[in-house]
PDB file of C-alpha atoms in Angstrom:
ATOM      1  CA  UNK A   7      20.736  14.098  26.924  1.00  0.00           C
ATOM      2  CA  UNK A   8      17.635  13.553  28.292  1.00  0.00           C
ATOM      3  CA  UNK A   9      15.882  10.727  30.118  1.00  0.00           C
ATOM      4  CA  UNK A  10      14.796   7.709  28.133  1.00  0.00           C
ATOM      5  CA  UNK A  11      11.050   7.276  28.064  1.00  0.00           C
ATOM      6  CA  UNK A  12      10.139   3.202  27.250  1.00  0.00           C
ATOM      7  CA  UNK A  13       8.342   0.766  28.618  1.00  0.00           C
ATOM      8  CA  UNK A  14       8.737  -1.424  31.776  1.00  0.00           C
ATOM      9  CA  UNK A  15       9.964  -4.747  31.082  1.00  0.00           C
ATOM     10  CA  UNK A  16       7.197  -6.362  32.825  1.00  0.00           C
ATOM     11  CA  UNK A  17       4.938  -4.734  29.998  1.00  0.00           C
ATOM     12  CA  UNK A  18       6.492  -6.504  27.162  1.00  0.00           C
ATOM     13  CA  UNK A  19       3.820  -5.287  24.204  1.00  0.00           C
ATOM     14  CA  UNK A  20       2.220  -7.776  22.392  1.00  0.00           C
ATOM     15  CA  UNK A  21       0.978  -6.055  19.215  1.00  0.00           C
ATOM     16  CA  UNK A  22      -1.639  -8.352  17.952  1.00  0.00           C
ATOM     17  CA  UNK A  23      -3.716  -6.694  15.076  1.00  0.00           C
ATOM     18  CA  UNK A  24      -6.893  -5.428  13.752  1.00  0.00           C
ATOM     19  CA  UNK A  25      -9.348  -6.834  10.904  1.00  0.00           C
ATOM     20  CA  UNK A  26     -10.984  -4.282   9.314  1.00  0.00           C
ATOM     21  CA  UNK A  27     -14.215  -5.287   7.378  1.00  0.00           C
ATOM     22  CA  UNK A  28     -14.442  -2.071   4.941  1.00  0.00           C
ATOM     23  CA  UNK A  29     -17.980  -2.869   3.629  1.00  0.00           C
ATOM     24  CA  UNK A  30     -18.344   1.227   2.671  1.00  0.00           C
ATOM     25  CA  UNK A  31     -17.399   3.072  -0.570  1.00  0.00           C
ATOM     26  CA  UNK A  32     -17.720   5.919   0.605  1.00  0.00           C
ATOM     27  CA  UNK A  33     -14.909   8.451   0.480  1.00  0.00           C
ATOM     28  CA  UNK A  34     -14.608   9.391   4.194  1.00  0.00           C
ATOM     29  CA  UNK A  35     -14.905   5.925   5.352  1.00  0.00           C
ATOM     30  CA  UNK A  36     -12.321   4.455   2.511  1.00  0.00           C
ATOM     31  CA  UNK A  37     -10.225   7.280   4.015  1.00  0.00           C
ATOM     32  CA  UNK A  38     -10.485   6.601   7.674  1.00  0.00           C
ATOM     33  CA  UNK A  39      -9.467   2.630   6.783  1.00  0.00           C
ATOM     34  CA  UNK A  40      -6.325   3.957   4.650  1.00  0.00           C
ATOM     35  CA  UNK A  41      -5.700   5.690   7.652  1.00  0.00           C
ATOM     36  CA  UNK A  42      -5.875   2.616  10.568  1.00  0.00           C
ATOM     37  CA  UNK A  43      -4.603  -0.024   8.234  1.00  0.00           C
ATOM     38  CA  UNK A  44      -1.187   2.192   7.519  1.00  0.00           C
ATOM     39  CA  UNK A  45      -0.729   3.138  11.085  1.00  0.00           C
ATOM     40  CA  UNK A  46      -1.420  -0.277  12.450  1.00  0.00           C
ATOM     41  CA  UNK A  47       0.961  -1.340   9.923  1.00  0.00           C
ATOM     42  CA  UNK A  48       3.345   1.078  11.432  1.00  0.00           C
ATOM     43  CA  UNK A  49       2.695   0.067  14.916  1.00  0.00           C
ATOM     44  CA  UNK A  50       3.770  -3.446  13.770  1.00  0.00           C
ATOM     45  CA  UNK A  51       0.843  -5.173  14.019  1.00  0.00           C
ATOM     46  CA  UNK A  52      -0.362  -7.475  11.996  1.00  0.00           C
ATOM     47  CA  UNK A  53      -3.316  -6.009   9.815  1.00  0.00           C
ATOM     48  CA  UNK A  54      -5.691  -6.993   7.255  1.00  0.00           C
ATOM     49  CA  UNK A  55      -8.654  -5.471   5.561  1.00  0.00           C
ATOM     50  CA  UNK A  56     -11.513  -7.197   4.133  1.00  0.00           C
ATOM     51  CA  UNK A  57     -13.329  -5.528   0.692  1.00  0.00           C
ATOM     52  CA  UNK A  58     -16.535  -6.556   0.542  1.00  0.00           C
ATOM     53  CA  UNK A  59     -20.178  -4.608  -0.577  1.00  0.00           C
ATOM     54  CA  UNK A  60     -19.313  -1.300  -1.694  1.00  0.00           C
ATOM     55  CA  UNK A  61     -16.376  -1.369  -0.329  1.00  0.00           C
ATOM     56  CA  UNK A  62     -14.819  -3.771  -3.118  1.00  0.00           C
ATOM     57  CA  UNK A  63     -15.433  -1.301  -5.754  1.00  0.00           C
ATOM     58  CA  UNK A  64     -12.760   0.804  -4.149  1.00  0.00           C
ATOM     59  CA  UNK A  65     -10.388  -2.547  -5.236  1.00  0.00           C
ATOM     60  CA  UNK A  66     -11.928  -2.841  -8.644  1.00  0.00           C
ATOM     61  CA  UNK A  67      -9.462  -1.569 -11.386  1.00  0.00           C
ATOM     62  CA  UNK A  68     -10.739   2.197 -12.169  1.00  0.00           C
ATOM     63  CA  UNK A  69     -10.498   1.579 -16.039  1.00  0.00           C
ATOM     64  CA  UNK A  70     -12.240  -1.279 -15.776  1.00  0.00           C
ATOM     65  CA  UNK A  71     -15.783   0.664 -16.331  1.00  0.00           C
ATOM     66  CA  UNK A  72     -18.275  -2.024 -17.724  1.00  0.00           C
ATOM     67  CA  UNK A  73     -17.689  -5.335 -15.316  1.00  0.00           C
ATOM     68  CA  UNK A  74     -20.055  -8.450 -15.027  1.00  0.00           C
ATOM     69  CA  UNK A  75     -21.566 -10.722 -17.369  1.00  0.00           C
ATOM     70  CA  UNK A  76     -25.792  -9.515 -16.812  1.00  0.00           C
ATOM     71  CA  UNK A  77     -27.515  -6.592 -17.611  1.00  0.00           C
ATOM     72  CA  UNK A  78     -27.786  -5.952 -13.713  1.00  0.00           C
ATOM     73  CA  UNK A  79     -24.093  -6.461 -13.354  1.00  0.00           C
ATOM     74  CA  UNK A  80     -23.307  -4.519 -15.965  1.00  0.00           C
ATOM     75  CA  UNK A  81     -25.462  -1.253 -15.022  1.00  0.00           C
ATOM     76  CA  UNK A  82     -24.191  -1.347 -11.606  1.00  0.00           C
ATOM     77  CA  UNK A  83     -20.454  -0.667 -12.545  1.00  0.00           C
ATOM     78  CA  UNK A  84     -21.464   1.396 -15.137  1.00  0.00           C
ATOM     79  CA  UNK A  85     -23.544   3.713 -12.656  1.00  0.00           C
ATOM     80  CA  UNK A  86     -20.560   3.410  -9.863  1.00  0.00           C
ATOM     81  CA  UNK A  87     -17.067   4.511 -10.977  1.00  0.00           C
ATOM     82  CA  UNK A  88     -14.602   1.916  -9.355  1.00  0.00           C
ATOM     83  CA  UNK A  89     -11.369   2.868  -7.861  1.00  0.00           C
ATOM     84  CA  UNK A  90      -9.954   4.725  -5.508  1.00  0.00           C
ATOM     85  CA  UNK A  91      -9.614   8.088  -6.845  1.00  0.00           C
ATOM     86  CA  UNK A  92     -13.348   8.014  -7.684  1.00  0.00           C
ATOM     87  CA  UNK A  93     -15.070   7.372  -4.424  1.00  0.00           C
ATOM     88  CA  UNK A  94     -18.400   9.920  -3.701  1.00  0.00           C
ATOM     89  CA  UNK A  95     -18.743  11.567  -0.089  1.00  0.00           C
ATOM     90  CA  UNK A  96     -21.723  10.142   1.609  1.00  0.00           C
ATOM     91  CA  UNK A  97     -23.440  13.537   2.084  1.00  0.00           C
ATOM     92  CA  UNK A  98     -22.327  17.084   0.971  1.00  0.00           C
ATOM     93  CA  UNK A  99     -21.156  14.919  -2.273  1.00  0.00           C
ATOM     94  CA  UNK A 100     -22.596  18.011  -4.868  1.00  0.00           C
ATOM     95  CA  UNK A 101     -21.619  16.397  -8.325  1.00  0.00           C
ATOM     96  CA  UNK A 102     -18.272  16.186  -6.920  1.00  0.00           C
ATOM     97  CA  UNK A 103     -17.771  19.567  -5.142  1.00  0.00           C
ATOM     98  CA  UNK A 104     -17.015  17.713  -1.961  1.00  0.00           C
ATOM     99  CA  UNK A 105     -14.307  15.435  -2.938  1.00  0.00           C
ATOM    100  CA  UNK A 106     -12.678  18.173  -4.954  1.00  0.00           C
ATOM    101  CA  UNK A 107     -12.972  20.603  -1.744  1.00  0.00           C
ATOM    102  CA  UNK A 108     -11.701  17.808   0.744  1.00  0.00           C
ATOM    103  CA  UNK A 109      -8.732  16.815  -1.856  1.00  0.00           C
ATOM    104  CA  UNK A 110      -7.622  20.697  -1.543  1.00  0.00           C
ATOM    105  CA  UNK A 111      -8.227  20.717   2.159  1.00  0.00           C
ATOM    106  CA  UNK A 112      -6.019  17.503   2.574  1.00  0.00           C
ATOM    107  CA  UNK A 113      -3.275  19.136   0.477  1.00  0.00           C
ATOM    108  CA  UNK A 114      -3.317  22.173   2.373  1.00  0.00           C
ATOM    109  CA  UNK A 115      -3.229  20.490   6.134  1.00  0.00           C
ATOM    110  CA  UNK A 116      -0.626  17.798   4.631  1.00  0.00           C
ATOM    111  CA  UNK A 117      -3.177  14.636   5.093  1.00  0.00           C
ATOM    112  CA  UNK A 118      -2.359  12.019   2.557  1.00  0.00           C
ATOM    113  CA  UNK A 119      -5.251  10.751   0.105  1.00  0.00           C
ATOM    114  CA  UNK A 120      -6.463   7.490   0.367  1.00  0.00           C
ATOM    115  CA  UNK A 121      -4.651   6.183  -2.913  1.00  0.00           C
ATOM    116  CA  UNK A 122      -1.467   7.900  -0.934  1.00  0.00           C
ATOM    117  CA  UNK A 123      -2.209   5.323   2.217  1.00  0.00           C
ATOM    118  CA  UNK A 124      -3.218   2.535   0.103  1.00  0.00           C
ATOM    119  CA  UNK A 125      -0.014   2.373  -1.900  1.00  0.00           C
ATOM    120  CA  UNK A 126       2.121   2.644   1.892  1.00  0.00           C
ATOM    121  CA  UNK A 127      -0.642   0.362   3.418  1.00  0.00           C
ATOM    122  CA  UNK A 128       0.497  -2.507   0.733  1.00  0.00           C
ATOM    123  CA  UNK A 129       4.132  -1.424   0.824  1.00  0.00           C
ATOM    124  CA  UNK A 130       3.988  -1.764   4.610  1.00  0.00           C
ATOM    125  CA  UNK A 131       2.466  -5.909   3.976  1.00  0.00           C
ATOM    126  CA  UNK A 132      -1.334  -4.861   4.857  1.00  0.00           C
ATOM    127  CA  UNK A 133      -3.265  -7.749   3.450  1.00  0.00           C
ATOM    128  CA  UNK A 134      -6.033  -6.985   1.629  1.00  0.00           C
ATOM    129  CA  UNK A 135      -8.743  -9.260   0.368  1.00  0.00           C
ATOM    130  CA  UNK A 136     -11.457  -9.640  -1.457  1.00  0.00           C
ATOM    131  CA  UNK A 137     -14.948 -10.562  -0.359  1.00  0.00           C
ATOM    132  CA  UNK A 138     -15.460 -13.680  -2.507  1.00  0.00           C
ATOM    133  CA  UNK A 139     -19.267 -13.726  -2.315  1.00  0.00           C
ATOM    134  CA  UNK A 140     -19.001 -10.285  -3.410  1.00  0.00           C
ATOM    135  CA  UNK A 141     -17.052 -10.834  -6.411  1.00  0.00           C
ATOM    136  CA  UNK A 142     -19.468 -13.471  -7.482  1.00  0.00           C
ATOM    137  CA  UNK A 143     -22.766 -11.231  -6.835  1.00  0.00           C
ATOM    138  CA  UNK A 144     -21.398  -8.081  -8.981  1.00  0.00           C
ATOM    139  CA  UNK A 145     -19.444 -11.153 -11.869  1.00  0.00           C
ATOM    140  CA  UNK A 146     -16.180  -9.827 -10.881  1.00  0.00           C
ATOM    141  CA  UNK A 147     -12.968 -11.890 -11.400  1.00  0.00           C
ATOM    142  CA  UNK A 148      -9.751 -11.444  -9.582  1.00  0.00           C
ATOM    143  CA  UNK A 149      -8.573  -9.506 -13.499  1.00  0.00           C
ATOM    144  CA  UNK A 150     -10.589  -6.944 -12.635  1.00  0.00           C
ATOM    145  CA  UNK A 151      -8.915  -6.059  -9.318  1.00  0.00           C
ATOM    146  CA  UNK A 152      -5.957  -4.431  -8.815  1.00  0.00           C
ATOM    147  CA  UNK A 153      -2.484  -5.711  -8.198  1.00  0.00           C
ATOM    148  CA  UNK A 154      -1.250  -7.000  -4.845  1.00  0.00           C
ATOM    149  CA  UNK A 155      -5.147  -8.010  -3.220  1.00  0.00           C
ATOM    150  CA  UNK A 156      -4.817 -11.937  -1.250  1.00  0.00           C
ATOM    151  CA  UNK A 157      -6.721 -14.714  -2.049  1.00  0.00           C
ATOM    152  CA  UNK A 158     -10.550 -14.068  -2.707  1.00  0.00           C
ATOM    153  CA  UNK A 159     -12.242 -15.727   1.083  1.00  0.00           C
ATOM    154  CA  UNK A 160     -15.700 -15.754   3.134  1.00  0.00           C
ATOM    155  CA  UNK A 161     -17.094 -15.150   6.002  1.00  0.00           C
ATOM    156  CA  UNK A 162     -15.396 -17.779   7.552  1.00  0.00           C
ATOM    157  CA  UNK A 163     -12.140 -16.751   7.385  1.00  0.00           C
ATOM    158  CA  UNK A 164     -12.639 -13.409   8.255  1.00  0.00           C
ATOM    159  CA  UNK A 165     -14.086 -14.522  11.535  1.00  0.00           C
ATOM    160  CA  UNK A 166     -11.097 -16.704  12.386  1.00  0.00           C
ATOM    161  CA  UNK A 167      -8.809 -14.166  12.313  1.00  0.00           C
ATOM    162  CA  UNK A 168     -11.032 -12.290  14.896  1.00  0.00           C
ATOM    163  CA  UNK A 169     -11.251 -15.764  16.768  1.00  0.00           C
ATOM    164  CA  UNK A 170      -7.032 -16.036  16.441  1.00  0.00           C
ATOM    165  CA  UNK A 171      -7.068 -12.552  18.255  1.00  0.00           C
ATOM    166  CA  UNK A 172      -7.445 -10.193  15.542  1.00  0.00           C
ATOM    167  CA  UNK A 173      -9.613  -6.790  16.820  1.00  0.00           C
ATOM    168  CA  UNK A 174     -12.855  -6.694  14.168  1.00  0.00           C
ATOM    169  CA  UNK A 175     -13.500  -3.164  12.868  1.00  0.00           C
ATOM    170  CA  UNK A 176     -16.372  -2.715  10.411  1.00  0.00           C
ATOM    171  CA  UNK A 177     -16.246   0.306   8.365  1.00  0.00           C
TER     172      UNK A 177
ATOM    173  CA  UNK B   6      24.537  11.547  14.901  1.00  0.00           C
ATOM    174  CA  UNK B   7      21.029   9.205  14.385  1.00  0.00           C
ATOM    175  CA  UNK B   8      21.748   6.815  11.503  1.00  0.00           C
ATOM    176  CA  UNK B   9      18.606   8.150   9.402  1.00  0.00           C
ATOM    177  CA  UNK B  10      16.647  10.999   9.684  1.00  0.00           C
ATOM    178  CA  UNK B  11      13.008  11.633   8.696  1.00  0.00           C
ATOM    179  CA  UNK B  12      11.747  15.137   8.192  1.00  0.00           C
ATOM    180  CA  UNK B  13       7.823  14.910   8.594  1.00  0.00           C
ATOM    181  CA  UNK B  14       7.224  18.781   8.384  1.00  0.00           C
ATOM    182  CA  UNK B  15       4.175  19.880   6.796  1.00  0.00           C
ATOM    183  CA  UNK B  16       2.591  16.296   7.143  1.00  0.00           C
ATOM    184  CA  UNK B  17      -0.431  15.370   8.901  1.00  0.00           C
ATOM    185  CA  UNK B  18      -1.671  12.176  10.886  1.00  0.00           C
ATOM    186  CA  UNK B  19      -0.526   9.285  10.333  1.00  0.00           C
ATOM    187  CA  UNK B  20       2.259  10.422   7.651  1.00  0.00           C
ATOM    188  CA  UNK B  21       4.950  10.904  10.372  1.00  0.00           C
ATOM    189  CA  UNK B  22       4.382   7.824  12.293  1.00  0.00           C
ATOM    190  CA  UNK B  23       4.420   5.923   9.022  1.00  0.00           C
ATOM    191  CA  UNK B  24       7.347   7.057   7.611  1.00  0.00           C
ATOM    192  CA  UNK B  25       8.979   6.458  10.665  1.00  0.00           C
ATOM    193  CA  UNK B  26       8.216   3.045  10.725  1.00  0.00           C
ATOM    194  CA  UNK B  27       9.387   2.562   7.037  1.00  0.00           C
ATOM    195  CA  UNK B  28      12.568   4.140   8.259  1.00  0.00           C
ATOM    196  CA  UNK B  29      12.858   2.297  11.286  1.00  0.00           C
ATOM    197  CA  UNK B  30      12.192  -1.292   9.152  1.00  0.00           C
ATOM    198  CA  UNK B  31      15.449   0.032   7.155  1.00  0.00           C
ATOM    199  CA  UNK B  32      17.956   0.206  10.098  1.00  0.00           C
ATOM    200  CA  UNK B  33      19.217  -2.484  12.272  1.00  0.00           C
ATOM    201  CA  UNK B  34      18.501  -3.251  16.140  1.00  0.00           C
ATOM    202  CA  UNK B  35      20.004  -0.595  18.214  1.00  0.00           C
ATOM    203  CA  UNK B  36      20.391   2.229  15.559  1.00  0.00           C
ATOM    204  CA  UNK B  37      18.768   5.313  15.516  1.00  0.00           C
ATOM    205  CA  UNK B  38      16.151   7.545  13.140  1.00  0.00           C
ATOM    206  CA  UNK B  39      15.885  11.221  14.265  1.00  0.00           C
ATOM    207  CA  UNK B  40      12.189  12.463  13.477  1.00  0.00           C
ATOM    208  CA  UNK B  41      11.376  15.942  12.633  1.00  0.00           C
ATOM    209  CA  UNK B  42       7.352  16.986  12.355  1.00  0.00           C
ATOM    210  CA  UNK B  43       5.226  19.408  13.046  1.00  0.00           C
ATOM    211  CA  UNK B  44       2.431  17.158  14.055  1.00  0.00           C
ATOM    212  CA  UNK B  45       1.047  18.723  16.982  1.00  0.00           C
ATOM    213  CA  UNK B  46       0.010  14.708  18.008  1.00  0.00           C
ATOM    214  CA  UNK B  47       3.204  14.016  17.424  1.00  0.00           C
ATOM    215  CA  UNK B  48       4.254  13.841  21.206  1.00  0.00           C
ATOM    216  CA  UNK B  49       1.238  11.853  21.990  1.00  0.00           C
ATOM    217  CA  UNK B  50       1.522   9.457  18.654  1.00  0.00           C
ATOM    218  CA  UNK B  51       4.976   8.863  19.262  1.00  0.00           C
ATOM    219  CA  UNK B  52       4.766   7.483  22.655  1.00  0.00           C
ATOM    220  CA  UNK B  53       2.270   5.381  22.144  1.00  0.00           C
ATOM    221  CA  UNK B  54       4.139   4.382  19.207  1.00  0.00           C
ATOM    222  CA  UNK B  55       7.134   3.284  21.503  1.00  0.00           C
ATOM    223  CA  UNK B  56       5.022   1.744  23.605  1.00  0.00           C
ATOM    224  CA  UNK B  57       3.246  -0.565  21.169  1.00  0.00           C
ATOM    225  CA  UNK B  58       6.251  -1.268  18.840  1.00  0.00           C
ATOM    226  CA  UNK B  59       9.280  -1.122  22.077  1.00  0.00           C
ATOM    227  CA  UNK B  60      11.033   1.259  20.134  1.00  0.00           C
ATOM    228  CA  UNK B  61      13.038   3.443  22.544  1.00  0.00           C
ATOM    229  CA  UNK B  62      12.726   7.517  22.586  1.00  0.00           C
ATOM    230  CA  UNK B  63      16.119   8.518  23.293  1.00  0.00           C
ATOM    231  CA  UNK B  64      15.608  12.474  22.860  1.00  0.00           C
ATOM    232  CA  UNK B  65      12.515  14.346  22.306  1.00  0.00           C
ATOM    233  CA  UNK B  66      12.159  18.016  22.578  1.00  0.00           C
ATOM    234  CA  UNK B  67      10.071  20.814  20.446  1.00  0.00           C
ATOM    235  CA  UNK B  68      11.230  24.190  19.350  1.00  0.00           C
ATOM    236  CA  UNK B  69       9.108  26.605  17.117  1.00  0.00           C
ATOM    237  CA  UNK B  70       6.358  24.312  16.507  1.00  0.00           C
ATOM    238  CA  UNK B  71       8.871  21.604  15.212  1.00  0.00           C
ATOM    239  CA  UNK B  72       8.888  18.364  17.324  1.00  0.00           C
ATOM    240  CA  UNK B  73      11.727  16.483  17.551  1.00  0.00           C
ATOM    241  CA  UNK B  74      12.661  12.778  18.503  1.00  0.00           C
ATOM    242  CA  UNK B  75      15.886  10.085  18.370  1.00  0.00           C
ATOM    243  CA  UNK B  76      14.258   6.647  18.240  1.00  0.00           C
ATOM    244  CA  UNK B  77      16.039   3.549  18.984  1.00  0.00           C
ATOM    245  CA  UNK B  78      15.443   0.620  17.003  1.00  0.00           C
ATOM    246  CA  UNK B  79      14.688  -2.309  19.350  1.00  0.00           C
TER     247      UNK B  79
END
């Protein structure tokens, strides 16, 4: 038996919660948002994560390869693969060397991929949604997201839950 | 004897912490998980996980590189 370790009872936490705006694509950045959102789901606070830029291509479906209703729409999913097994390092990419060499290193050191977090991060009731402005400049409709995103919202509401106490973390 | 146990060996941050809280979400107030890892965070994770979530540490103590820890549901 050994001594029991806890907090005072004057310090009564008050987990509040983060808002994450994930505005990158990239693959290390995707990663280090899996990462917060699943263990500030874990801590019990309340967390959600807004797509938006890039970072909603992550939260497009990945056989969805051709989205958008113009040319310009169109060439821009065609030239990014969506998903979130396909993101591209930000440097040190090398046709795909990187990923491939970071996927091994992750096995090897027991980190869990980003698809791996995701799929806890959602089990776990991390909200995510979609940057609606963002779905409208790249003609993307909530069919060509995956499962389980919230309701497609603005600037606006992103900022009140920072205003109702949420921490803002752009990514 | 903990009422669940979680063996985190081999995983790396935050895969312990998380699956304890999936465990802990699975027991009632006042049971217990008993968390294996080999996190070397793990001592500092964990308390700061009790201390956020008020989750008590009950028993913590490492041998061989394998960290162990009874956690009270609060």
């Amino acid at each position: 038996m050994t001594a029991e370790t806890t907090v005072p009872a004057d310090a009564e936490p008050h987990p509040q919660g983060i808002a994450i705006i994930l505005f990158s694509g990239d693959l290390e950045k995707t990663w280090a948002a899996m990462i917060l959102a699943s263990t500030s789901a874990s801590l019990g606070m309340t967390t959600k994560v807004f797509v938006t830029f890039w970072g909603l291509q992550t939260f497009v479906r990945p056989e969805k390869r051709i989205t958008g209703t113009n040319w310009m729409q169109k060439m821009l999913a065609f030239m990014a693969r969506p998903g979130i097994k396909y993101r591209k390092m930000s440097q040190m990419h090398f046709l795909g060397m990187g990923p491939w060499m970071m996927g091994k290193l992750a096995k090897k050191y027991g980190v869990s991929s980003p698809a791996e977090l995701l799929e806890v991060a959602q089990m776990m009731g991390v909200e995510f949604v979609p940057c609606l402005m963002t779905m409208d400049m790249f003609g993307l409709t909530s069919n060509d997201l995956i499962d389980g995103l919230g309701e497609p919202v603005g600037a606006a509401s992103y900022l009140a839950d920072v205003a109702s106490g949420l921490a803002p973390i752009f990514i | 004897m903990a009422n669940a146990t979680v063996d985190a060996k081999g995983l790396n941050c935050p895969m312990p912490i998380v699956k304890t809280a999936q465990a802990i979400k699975a027991i009632a107030s006042g049971e217990t998980v008993e968390v294996l890892a080999t996190d070397p965070g793990s001592a500092k994770d964990f308390a700061a996980w009790s201390k956020t979530t008020g989750n008590v540490i009950v028993e913590q103590s490492v041998d061989g590189g394998v960290y162990r820890f009874v956690l009270r549901k609060k």
